[in-house]
């Protein structure tokens, strides 16, 4: 019987779907980069992405957040449902296609962001139901929640910006963080969730995430 060569071993690595979650300024994009570097070195083909996307639907969402257009919470939640389905299903660079092509996909935000950000204002069960198609199509191998206080989030946002988006204020970030915890508890039997303390240096957080996923890579 022939032994498995190193090359075959690399090919056999299961590609993962990982979602980074947290309130604004929690350090998601920083950790996406560190995780992508680590997984690339571990032999994965890595595709990184984010929501809201830069599709036409995502642009409408950004117009609302940048005060160029007004919309009700229910409309915003619906736009995110559409943006997410397109993020999954579009034929050129949709996440399902990337998964089929063998990429490990890391997304900066996925449906837990909808549960927390919209569930803070409209019934969360409706938001979960509205996203059930996405959950049925692709469920993260791990949802990684980076926890920081709303005060820290606001301080980090202020550092890099001159203006704030709609809903970027301490009251809303507090509601959103609480809703994240409520929904993570509610869905803990059907979702894989890892919570890490984001009030530490980026490398310490990255090391914890690596340890958590080490049995998957
Ligand atoms: P997010 O994508 O969650 O909004 P970012 O990764 O863009 O967060 O980080 C927001 C800001 O905080 C950036 O200026 C970034 O350099 C800084 N930052 C990220 N992670 C940390 C950390 N662990 N400690 C201190 N500052 C951080
Ligand atoms: P993002 O660009 O990730 O902001 P940040 O880097 O500051 O975290 O996301 C923009 C905003 O979109 C952010 O405030 C969270 C919000 N959002 C929702 O309200 N619902 C969603 O489903 C998603 C994915 C994001």
Short mmCIF file of N, CA and C and ligand atoms in Angstrom, two decimals, residues 21-33 108-109 146 148 152-153 156-157 159-161 197-203 205, ligand 1:
data_model
loop_
_atom_site.label_atom_id
_atom_site.label_comp_id
_atom_site.label_asym_id
_atom_site.label_seq_id
_atom_site.Cartn_x
_atom_site.Cartn_y
_atom_site.Cartn_z
N UNK A 21 -16.95 37.72 14.00
CA UNK A 21 -18.07 38.53 14.48
C UNK A 21 -17.63 39.42 15.62
N UNK A 22 -18.39 40.48 15.85
CA UNK A 22 -18.10 41.39 16.96
C UNK A 22 -18.68 42.75 16.65
N UNK A 23 -18.72 43.60 17.68
CA UNK A 23 -19.23 44.95 17.43
C UNK A 23 -18.20 45.75 16.62
N UNK A 24 -18.60 46.91 16.14
CA UNK A 24 -17.70 47.75 15.33
C UNK A 24 -16.42 48.04 16.11
N UNK A 25 -15.29 47.91 15.45
CA UNK A 25 -14.01 48.21 16.08
C UNK A 25 -13.45 47.07 16.93
N UNK A 26 -14.09 45.90 16.89
CA UNK A 26 -13.64 44.80 17.75
C UNK A 26 -12.33 44.16 17.27
N UNK A 27 -11.93 44.46 16.04
CA UNK A 27 -10.67 43.91 15.54
C UNK A 27 -10.87 42.77 14.55
N UNK A 28 -12.05 42.70 13.96
CA UNK A 28 -12.34 41.61 13.02
C UNK A 28 -11.40 41.62 11.81
N UNK A 29 -11.30 42.78 11.16
CA UNK A 29 -10.46 42.78 9.93
C UNK A 29 -9.01 42.47 10.26
N UNK A 30 -8.54 42.94 11.42
CA UNK A 30 -7.17 42.63 11.83
C UNK A 30 -7.00 41.12 11.97
N UNK A 31 -7.99 40.47 12.60
CA UNK A 31 -7.88 39.02 12.82
C UNK A 31 -8.10 38.21 11.54
N UNK A 32 -8.93 38.73 10.63
CA UNK A 32 -9.10 38.04 9.34
C UNK A 32 -7.75 37.92 8.66
N UNK A 33 -6.99 39.00 8.67
CA UNK A 33 -5.67 39.00 7.99
C UNK A 33 -4.72 38.01 8.68
N UNK A 108 -15.56 38.47 7.14
CA UNK A 108 -15.67 39.50 8.17
C UNK A 108 -17.16 39.83 8.25
N UNK A 109 -17.87 39.18 9.15
CA UNK A 109 -19.32 39.28 9.40
C UNK A 109 -20.11 38.30 8.52
N UNK A 146 -15.30 38.21 18.68
CA UNK A 146 -14.27 38.97 19.39
C UNK A 146 -14.99 39.97 20.30
N UNK A 148 -15.33 42.99 22.82
CA UNK A 148 -14.78 44.20 23.44
C UNK A 148 -15.94 45.00 24.01
N UNK A 152 -14.65 50.72 24.27
CA UNK A 152 -13.41 50.47 23.52
C UNK A 152 -13.69 50.54 22.02
N UNK A 153 -14.81 49.96 21.59
CA UNK A 153 -15.17 49.99 20.18
C UNK A 153 -15.28 51.42 19.67
N UNK A 156 -11.85 53.12 19.38
CA UNK A 156 -11.09 52.66 18.21
C UNK A 156 -11.66 53.25 16.92
N UNK A 157 -13.01 53.36 16.86
CA UNK A 157 -13.62 53.91 15.64
C UNK A 157 -13.25 55.38 15.49
N UNK A 159 -10.67 56.92 16.41
CA UNK A 159 -9.27 57.11 16.04
C UNK A 159 -9.07 57.23 14.53
N UNK A 160 -9.81 56.40 13.78
CA UNK A 160 -9.55 56.36 12.35
C UNK A 160 -10.54 57.15 11.50
N UNK A 161 -11.41 57.95 12.12
CA UNK A 161 -12.52 58.54 11.35
C UNK A 161 -12.78 60.00 11.71
N UNK A 197 -11.54 37.19 24.12
CA UNK A 197 -11.44 38.52 24.72
C UNK A 197 -10.64 39.43 23.80
N UNK A 198 -11.29 40.44 23.23
CA UNK A 198 -10.65 41.32 22.25
C UNK A 198 -9.87 42.47 22.87
N UNK A 199 -9.86 42.54 24.21
CA UNK A 199 -9.15 43.65 24.88
C UNK A 199 -7.69 43.29 25.13
N UNK A 200 -7.10 42.59 24.20
CA UNK A 200 -5.69 42.18 24.35
C UNK A 200 -4.97 42.48 23.03
N UNK A 201 -3.64 42.39 23.03
CA UNK A 201 -2.94 42.68 21.77
C UNK A 201 -3.38 41.72 20.66
N UNK A 202 -3.41 42.20 19.42
CA UNK A 202 -3.87 41.37 18.30
C UNK A 202 -3.22 39.98 18.25
N UNK A 203 -1.92 39.90 18.53
CA UNK A 203 -1.23 38.61 18.39
C UNK A 203 -1.73 37.60 19.43
N UNK A 205 -4.78 37.48 20.66
CA UNK A 205 -6.11 37.03 20.20
C UNK A 205 -5.93 36.01 19.07
P1 LIG B 1 -13.24 45.87 12.86
O1 LIG B 1 -12.96 45.24 11.53
O2 LIG B 1 -13.85 44.92 13.82
O3 LIG B 1 -13.99 47.16 12.78
P2 LIG B 1 -10.39 46.56 12.88
O4 LIG B 1 -9.59 45.33 12.77
O5 LIG B 1 -10.55 47.41 11.65
O6 LIG B 1 -11.83 46.23 13.53
O7 LIG B 1 -9.79 47.42 14.06
C1 LIG B 1 -10.32 48.70 14.41
C2 LIG B 1 -9.16 49.58 14.95
O8 LIG B 1 -8.64 49.00 16.15
C3 LIG B 1 -7.98 49.66 13.98
O9 LIG B 1 -7.40 50.95 14.13
C4 LIG B 1 -7.02 48.58 14.47
O10 LIG B 1 -5.68 48.87 14.16
C5 LIG B 1 -7.27 48.61 15.98
N1 LIG B 1 -7.15 47.27 16.61
C6 LIG B 1 -7.48 46.08 16.08
N2 LIG B 1 -7.26 45.07 16.97
C7 LIG B 1 -6.80 45.66 18.09
C8 LIG B 1 -6.39 45.16 19.38
N3 LIG B 1 -6.44 43.87 19.67
N4 LIG B 1 -5.96 46.05 20.30
C9 LIG B 1 -5.91 47.38 20.00
N5 LIG B 1 -6.29 47.92 18.83
C10 LIG B 1 -6.72 47.08 17.87
#
